[in-house]
Coordinates of C-alpha atoms and ligand atoms in Angstrom, one line a residue:
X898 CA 64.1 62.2 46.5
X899 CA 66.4 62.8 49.6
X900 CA 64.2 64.8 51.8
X901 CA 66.7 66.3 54.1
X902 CA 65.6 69.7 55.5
X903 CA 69.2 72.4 55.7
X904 CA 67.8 75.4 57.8
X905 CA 70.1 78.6 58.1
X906 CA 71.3 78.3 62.2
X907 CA 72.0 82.4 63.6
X908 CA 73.7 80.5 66.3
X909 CA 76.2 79.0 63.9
X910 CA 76.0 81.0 60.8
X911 CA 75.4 78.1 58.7
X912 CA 73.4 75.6 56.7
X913 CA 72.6 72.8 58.9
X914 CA 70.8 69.6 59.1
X915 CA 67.8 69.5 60.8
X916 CA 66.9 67.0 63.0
X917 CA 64.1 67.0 65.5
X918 CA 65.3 66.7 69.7
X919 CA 61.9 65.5 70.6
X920 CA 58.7 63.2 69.0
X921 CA 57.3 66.6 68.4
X922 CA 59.6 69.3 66.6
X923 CA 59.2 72.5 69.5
X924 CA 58.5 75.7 67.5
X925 CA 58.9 79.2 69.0
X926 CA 57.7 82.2 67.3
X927 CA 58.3 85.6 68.8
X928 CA 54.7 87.3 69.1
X929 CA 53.1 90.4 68.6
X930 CA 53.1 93.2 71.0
X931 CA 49.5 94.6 71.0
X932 CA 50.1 97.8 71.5
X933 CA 49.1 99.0 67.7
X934 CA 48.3 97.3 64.1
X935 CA 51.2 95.0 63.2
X936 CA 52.1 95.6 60.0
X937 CA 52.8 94.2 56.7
X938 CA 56.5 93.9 57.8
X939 CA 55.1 92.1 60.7
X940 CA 53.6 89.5 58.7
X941 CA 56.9 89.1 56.1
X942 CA 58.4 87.4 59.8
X943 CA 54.9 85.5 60.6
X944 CA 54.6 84.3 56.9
X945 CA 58.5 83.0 56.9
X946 CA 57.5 81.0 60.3
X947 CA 54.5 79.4 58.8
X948 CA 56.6 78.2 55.9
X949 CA 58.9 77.2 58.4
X950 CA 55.7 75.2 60.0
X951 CA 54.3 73.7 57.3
X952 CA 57.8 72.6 55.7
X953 CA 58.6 70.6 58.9
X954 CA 54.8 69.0 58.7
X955 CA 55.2 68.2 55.2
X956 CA 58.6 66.2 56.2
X957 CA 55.9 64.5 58.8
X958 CA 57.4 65.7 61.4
X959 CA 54.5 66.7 64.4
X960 CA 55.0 69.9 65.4
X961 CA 53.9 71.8 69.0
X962 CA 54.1 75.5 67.5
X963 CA 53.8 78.4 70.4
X964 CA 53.4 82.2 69.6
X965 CA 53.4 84.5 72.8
X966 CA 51.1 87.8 73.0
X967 CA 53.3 90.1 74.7
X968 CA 50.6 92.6 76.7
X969 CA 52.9 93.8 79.0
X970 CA 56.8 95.3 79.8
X971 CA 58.4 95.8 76.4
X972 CA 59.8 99.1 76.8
X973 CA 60.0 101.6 74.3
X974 CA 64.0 100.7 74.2
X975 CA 65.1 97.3 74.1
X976 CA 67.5 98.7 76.6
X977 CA 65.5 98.6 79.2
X978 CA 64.7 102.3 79.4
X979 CA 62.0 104.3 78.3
X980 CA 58.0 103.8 79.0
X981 CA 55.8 100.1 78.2
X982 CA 54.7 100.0 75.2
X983 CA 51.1 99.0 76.4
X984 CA 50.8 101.2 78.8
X985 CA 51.3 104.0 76.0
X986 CA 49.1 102.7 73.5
X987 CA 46.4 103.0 75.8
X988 CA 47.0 106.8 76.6
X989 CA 47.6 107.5 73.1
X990 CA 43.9 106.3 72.5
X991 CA 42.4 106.8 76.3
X992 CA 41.5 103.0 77.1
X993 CA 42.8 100.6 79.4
X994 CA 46.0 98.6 79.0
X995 CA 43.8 96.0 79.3
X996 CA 40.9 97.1 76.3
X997 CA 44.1 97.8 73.6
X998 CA 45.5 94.5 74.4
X999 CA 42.5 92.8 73.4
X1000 CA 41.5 95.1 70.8
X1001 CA 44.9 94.5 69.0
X1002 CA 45.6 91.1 70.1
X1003 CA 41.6 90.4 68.0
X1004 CA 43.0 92.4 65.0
X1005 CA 46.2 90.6 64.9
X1006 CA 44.3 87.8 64.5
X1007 CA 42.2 88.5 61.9
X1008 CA 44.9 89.7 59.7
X1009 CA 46.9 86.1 60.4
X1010 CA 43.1 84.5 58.9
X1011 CA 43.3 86.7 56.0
X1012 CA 46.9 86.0 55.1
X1013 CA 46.1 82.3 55.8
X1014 CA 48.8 81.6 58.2
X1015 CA 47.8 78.4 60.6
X1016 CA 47.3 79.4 63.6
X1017 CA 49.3 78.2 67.0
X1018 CA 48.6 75.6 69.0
X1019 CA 49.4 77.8 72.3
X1020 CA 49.0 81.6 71.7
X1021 CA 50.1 82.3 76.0
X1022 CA 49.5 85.8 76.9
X1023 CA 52.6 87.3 79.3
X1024 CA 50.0 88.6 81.8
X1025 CA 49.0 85.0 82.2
X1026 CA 52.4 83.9 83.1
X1027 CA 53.7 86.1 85.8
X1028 CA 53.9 83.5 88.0
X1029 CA 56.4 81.4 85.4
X1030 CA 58.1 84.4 85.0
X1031 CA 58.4 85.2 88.9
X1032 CA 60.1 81.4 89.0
X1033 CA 62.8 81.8 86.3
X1034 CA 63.9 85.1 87.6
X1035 CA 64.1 83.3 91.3
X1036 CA 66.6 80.7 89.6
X1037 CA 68.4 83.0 88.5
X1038 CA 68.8 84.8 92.1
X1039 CA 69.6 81.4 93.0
X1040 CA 72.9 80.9 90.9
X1041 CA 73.6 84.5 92.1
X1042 CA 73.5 86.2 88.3
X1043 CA 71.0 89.3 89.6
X1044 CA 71.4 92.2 91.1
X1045 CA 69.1 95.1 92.9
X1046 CA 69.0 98.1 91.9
X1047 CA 66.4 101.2 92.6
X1048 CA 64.1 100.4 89.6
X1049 CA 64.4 96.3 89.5
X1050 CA 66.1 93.5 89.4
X1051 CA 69.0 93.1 86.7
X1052 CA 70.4 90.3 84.9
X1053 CA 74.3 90.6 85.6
X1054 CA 76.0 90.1 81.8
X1055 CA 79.2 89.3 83.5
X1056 CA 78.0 86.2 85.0
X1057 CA 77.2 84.4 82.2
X1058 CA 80.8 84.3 79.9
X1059 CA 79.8 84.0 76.8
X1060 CA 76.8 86.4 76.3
X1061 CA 78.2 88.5 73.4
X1062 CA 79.2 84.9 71.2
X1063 CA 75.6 84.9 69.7
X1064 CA 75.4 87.6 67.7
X1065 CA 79.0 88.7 67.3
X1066 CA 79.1 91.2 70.0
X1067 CA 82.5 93.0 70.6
X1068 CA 82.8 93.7 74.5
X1069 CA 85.8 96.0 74.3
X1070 CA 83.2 98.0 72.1
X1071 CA 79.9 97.5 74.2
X1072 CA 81.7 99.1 77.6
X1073 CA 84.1 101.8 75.1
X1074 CA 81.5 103.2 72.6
X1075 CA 78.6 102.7 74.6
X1076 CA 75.5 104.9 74.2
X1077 CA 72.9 103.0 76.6
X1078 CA 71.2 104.8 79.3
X1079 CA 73.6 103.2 82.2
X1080 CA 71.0 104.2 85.2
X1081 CA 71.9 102.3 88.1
X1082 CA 73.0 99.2 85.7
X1083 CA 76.7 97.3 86.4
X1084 CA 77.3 97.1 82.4
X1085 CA 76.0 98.4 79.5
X1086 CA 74.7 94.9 78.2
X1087 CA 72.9 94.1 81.6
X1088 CA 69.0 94.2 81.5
X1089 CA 66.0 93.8 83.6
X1090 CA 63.9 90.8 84.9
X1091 CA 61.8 92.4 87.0
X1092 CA 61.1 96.0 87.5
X1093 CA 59.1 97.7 89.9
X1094 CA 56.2 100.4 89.3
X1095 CA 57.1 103.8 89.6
X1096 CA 56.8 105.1 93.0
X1097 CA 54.7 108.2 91.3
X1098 CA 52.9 106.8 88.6
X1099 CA 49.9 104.4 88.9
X1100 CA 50.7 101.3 86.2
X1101 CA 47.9 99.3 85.1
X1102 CA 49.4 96.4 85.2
X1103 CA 51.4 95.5 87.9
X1104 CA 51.7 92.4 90.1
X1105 CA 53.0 91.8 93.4
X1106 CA 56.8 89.6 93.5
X1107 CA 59.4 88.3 95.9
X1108 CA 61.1 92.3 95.4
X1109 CA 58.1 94.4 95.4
X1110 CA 55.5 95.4 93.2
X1111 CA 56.4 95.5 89.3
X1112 CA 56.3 93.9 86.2
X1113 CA 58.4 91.8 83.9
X1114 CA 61.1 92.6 81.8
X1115 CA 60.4 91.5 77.8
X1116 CA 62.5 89.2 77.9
X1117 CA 62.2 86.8 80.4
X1118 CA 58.4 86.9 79.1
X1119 CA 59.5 84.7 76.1
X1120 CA 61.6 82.4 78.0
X1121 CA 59.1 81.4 80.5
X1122 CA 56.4 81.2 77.6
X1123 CA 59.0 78.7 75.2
X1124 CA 60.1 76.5 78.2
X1125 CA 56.8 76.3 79.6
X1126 CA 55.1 74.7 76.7
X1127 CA 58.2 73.5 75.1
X1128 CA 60.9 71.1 76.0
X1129 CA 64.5 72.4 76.4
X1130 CA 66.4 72.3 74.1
X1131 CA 63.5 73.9 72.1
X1132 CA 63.9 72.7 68.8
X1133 CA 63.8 75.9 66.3
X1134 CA 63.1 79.7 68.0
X1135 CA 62.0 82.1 65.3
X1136 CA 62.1 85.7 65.1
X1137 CA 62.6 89.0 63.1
X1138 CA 66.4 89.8 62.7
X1139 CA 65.7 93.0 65.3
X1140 CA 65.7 90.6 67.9
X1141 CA 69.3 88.9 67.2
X1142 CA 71.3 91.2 69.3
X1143 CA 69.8 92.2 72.7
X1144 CA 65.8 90.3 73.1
X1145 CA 67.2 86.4 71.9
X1146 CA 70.8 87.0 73.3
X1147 CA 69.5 88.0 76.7
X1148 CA 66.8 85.2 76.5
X1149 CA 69.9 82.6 75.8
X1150 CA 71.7 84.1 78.6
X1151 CA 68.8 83.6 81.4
X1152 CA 67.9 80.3 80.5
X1153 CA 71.6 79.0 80.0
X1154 CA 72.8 80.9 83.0
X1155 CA 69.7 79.2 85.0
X1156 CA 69.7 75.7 83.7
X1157 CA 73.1 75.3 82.6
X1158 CA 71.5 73.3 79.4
X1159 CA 71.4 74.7 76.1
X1160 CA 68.0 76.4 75.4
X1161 CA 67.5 76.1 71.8
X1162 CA 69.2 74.0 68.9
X1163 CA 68.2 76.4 65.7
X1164 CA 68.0 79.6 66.1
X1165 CA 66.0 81.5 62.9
X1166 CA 65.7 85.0 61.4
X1167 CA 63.5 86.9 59.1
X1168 CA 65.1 89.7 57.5
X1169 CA 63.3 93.0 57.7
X1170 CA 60.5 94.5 54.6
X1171 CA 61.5 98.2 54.4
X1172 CA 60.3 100.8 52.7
X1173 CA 62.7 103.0 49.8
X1174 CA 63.0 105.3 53.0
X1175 CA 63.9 103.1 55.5
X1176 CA 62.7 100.6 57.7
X1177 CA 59.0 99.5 58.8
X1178 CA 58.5 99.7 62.1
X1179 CA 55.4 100.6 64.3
X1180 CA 57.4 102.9 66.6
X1181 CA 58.2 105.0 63.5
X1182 CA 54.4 105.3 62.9
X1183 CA 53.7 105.7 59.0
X1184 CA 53.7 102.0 58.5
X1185 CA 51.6 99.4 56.2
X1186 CA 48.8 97.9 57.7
X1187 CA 47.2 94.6 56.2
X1188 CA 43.9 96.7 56.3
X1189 CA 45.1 99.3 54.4
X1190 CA 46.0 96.6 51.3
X1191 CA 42.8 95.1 52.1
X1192 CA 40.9 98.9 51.9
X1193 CA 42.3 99.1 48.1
X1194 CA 40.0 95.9 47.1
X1195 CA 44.4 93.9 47.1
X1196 CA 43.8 90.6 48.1
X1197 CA 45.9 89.6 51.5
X1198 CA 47.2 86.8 49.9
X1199 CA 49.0 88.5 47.0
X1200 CA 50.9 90.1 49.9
X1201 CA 51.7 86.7 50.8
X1202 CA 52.9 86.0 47.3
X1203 CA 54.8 89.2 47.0
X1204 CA 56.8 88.3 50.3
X1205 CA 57.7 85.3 48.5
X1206 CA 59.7 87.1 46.1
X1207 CA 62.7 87.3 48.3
X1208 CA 64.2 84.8 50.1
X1209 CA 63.9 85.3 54.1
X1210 CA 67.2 86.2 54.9
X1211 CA 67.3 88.8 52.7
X1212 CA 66.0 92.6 53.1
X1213 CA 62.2 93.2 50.8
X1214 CA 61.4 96.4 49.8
X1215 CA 57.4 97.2 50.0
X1216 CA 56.1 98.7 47.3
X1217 CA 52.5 99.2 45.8
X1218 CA 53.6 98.8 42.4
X1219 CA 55.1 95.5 43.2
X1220 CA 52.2 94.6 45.3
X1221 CA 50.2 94.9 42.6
X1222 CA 52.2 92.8 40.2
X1223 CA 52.1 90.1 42.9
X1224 CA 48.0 90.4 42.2
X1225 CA 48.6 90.2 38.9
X1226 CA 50.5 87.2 38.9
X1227 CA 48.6 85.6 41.4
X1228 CA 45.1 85.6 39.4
X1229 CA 47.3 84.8 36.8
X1230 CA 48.6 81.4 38.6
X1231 CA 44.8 80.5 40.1
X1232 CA 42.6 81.2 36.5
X1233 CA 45.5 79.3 34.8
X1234 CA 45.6 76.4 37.2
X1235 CA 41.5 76.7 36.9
X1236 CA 41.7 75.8 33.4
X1237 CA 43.8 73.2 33.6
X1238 CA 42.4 71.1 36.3
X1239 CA 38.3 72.1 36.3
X1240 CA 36.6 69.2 36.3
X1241 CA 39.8 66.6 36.9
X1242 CA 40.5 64.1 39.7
X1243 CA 43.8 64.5 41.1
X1244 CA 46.6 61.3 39.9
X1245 CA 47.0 58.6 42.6
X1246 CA 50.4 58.3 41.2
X1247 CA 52.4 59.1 43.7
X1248 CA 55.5 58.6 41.7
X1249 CA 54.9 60.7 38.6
X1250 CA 53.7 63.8 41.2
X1251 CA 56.7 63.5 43.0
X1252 CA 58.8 63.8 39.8
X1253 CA 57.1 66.6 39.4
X1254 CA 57.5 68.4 42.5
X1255 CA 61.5 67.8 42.6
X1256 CA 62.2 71.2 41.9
X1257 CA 59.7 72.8 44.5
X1258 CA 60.7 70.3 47.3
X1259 CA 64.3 70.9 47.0
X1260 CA 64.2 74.4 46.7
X1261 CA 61.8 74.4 49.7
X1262 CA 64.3 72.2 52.2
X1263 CA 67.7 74.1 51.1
X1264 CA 66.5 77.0 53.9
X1265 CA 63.1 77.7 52.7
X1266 CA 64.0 79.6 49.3
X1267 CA 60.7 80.7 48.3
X1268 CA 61.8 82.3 45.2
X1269 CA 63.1 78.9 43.6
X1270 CA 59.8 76.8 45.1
X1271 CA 57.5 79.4 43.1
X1272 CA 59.5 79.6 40.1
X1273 CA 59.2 75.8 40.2
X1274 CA 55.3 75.6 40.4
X1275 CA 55.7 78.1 37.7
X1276 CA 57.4 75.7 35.5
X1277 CA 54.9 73.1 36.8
X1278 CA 52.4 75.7 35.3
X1279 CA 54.6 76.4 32.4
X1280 CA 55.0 72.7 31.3
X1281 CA 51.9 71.6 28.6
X1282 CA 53.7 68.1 28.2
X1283 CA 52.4 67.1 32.2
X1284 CA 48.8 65.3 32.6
X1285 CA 46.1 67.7 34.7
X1286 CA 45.4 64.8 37.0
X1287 CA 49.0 64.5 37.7
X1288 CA 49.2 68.6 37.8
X1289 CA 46.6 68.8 40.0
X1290 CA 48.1 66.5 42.8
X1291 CA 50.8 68.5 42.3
X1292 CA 49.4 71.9 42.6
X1293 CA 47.2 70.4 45.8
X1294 CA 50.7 69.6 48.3
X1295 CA 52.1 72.8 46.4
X1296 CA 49.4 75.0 48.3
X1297 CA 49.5 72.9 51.1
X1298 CA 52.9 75.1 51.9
X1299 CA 52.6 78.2 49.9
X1300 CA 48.7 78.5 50.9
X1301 CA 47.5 80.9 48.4
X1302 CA 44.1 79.3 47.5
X1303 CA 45.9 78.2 44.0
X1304 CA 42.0 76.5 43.2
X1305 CA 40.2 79.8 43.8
X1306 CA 40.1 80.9 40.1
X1307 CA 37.0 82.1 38.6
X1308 CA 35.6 80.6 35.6
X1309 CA 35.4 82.9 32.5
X1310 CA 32.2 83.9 31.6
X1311 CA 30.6 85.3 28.5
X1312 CA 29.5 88.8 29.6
X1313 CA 28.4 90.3 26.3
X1314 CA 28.1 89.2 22.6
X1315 CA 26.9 90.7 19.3
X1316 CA 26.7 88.8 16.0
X1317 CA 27.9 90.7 12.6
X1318 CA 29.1 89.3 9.5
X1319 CA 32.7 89.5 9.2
X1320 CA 32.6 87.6 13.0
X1321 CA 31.1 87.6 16.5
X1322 CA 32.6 90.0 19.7
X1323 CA 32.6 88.4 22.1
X1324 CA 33.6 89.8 25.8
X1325 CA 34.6 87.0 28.6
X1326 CA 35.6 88.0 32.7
X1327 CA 36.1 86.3 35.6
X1328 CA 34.3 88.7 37.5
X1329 CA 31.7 91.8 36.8
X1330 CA 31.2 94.3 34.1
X1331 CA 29.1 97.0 33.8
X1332 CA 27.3 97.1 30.8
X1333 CA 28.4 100.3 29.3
X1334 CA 31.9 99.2 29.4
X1335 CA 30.7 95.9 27.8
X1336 CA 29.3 97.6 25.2
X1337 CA 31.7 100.3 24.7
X1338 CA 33.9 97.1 24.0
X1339 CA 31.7 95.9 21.5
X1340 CA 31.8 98.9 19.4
X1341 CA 35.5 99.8 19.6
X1342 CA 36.2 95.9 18.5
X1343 CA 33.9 96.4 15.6
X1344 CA 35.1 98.9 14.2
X1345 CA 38.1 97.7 14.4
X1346 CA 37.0 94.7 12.4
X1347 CA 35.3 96.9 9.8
X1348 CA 39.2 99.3 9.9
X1349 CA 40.8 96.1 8.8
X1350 CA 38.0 94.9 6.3
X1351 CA 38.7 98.9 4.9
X1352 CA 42.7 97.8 5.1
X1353 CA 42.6 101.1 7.8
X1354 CA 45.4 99.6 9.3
X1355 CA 46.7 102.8 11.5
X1356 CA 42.8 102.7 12.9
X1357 CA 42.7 99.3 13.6
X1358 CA 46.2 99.4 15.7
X1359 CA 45.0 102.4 17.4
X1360 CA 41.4 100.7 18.4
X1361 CA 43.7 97.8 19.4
X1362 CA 46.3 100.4 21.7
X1363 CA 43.0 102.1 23.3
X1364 CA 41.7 98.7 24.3
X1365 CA 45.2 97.4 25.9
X1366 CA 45.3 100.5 28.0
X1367 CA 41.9 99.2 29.0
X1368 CA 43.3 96.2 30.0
X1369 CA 41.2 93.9 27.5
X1370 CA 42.9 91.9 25.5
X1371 CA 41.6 91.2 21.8
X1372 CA 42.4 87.5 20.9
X1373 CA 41.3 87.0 17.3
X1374 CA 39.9 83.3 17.3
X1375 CA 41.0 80.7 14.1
X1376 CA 36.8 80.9 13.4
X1377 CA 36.6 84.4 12.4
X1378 CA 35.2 85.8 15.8
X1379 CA 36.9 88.1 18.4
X1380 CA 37.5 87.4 22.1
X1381 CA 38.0 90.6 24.2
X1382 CA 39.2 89.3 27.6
X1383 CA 38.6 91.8 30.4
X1384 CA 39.6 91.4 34.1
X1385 CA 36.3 92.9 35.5
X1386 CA 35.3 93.2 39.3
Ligands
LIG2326 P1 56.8 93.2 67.5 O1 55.3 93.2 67.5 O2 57.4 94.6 67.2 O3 57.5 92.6 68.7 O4 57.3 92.3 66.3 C1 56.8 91.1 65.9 C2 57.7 90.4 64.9 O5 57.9 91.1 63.7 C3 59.1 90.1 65.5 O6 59.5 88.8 65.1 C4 59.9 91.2 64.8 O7 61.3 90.8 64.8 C5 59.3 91.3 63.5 N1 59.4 92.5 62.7 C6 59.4 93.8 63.2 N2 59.5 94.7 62.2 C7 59.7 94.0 61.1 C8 59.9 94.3 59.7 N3 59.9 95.6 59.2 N4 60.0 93.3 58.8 C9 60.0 92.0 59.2 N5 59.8 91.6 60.5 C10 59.6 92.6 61.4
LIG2327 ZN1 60.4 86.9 72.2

């Protein structure tokens, strides 16, 4: 097979060959912002960019992946106005700036381990970088693109000619209809690098700079962060779609504007999870934490499967129905994958696997379409005419993207059994079952049997009903006995 990896490119609004710019593919993931739980819409972006990761590894490509912490200066607008986020959080909860950073940035964490993304190779914290920071903005004062004004220093839009051309902004529109809180600013599109603390409030964070004391702008956080650990042009720069118009087109503009080189080659965006009401977003408070699917005994990885269901550039709603479907399905996948390769040693055949995997490669490198690479392990699943050992190789460089665990099936297990003459019961699980229910089983599936011995066929399809709406399933075995097939604990 042709493995040629097509990646969607904001920058072009196209399909694209990808082709590293470096030995080692530069990959630049906008980070968290500790300020509160991320949320399950959160991890939809984090989940598309390890994909994204593990796609270009699988190609062999080496791959330097950074994700920044932001812990200081985004604003509650991305227009530069309003208060810092941190410095919020922690009077919302009555801790330091300092304590909620490292309270969330530990959480964040945790929830990335649970959902089995890989982590980073550089996770760089903004505070740690002011200095970096401090340096990019001095460039820019060099090539005379800033201006002073009485709350910072601004980034002047007008400097830098092409700033709308990245995400289709109309500048007859930005200066006519605009509703941004002008202040002190030039034009409505200019924003901050570096602004200074408020003359009557005491900031916990602030650092002293060429222009007095302050802190940075969001902004320029992430493009001392990439260009720091990564070579320019930074080969792919990730984000959610929120970030296309103002956060990654003012990041293009300071680097551009300062280096004259172009700052990244693909540009990628996750579309947003919403809700039936709207749109998830921590600001708007009522979100979906990872905690709270983890609280109601869902495992974090049929989340992980769930967000498969769309493809990234297109909008998923979050619902609990569908979340548990994604459960369902993914027990489903692992205790039939389970039976088929328990016991067998993966096929050294590297020709027969790849056959197999056609369909999930291909879907995988046309732009990451996750809905067509599961429907093809599915077939892979599906298919009873393919050899375990060559299923099993398969199933291992399937999960080696997808990362779901696909071997962590349980084995069935007899949990009850009662001997009678027209048969035996018999009830298997995966997991735990109390007793009483075992037994309870037991008696409604015999008298079944005896219903249908008496040709009391209404009371035998009602036993059968009662014990589908407790989710067992009776399978009637060619030997005369009864399986009842419960999911269990
Ligand atoms: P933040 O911590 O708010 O800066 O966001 C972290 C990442 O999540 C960014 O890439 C955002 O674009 C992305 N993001 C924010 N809200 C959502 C959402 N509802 N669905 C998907 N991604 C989101
Ligand atoms: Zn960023």
């Amino acid at each position: 097979m042709n493995k040629k990896l097509y990646l969607y490119n904001t920058a072009s609004r196209k399909k694209e060959l990808f082709e590293p710019q470096h030995d080692e593919v530069g990959l630049y993931c906008c980070g968290p912002t500790v300020y509160n739980y991320a949320h399950v819409g959160n991890f939809r972006t984090y989940i598309f960019e390890d994909i994204l990761k593990r796609t270009l590894l699988s190609l062999g490509h080496k791959v330097k992946h950074v994700v920044n912490i932001t812990d200081v200066g985004h604003l509650t607008s991305d227009a530069d106005s309003g208060e810092d986020k941190m410095e919020k959080g922690a009077q919302r909860e009555g801790k330091s700036v300092w304590d909620i950073a490292a309270f969330y940035t530990e959480k964040f964490m945790e929830n990335i381990h649970d959902l089995h993304i890989s982590d980073a190779d550089v996770w760089p914290k903004a505070t740690d970088h002011i200095q970096e920071m401090i340096d990019c903005i001095k460039a820019l004062e060099e090539n005379g693109i800033t201006y002073r004004t009485s709350d910072g220093i601004y980034f002047d839009t007008t400097k830098f000619p092409t700033y709308c051309d990245f995400a289709g902004l109309d500048p007859e529109n930005l200066e006519a209809g605009s509703r941004v809180d002008m202040g002190e600013k030039k034009n409505p599109t200019d924003f901050a690098l570096w602004k200074f603390s408020p003359k009557d409030v005491k900031r916990q964070m602030e650092w002293d700079s060429p222009w007095g004391k302050g802190f940075p702008g969001w902004h320029i956080e992430c493009s001392a962060m990439s260009l720091k650990y990564l070579k320019q042009p930074i080969d792919i720069h990730c984000g959610g779609i929120d970030h296309i118009r103002i956060h990654h087109t003012n990041e293009i503009a300071q680097v551009e504007a300062a280096s004259n080189k172009q700052y990244v080659r693909f540009w990628l965006h996750g579309e947003f999870l919403v809700l039936d009401k709207g749109k998830m977003a921590k600001s708007a408070g009522g979100f979906i934490t990872l905690d709270k699917i983890k609280e109601k005994g869902i495992d974090p990885l049929a989340y992980k499967l769930f967000s498969y269901s769309a493809h990234y550039r297109t909008p998923l709603t979050f619902s609990w129905e569908g979340l548990q479907s994604a459960e369902n399905s993914l027990n489903n996948l692992r205790s039939l994958i389970l039976k088929e390769t328990v016991g067998v040693q993966e096929s050294k055949d590297a020709k027969s696997v790849e056959a197999v995997l056609q369909d999930f490669w291909q879907a995988l490198y046309d732009d990451l379409n996750m809905p067509k690479a599961t429907a093809a392990l599915w077939e892979i699943v599906r298919n009873t005419t393919i050899e375990p050992s060559i299923k099993k190789a398969a199933y291992l460089q399937i999960d080696s993207i997808l990362a779901l665990d696909l071997f962590a099936g349980k084995q069935e297990k007899v949990v009850a059994a009662s001997s009678m003459d027209g048969g035996d019961v018999r009830v298997v699980s995966t997991g735990d079952v109390s007793d009483e229910i075992a037994q309870e089983i037991i008696s409604m599936v015999t008298e079944r049997k005896l219903a249908r011995k008496n040709k009391d066929f209404a009371l035998a399809d009602t036993l059968r009903d009662k014990l589908k709406a407790m989710q067992v399933e009776v399978k009637d075995m060619p030997d005369g006995s009864t399986e009842c097939v419960v999911a269990g604990k």
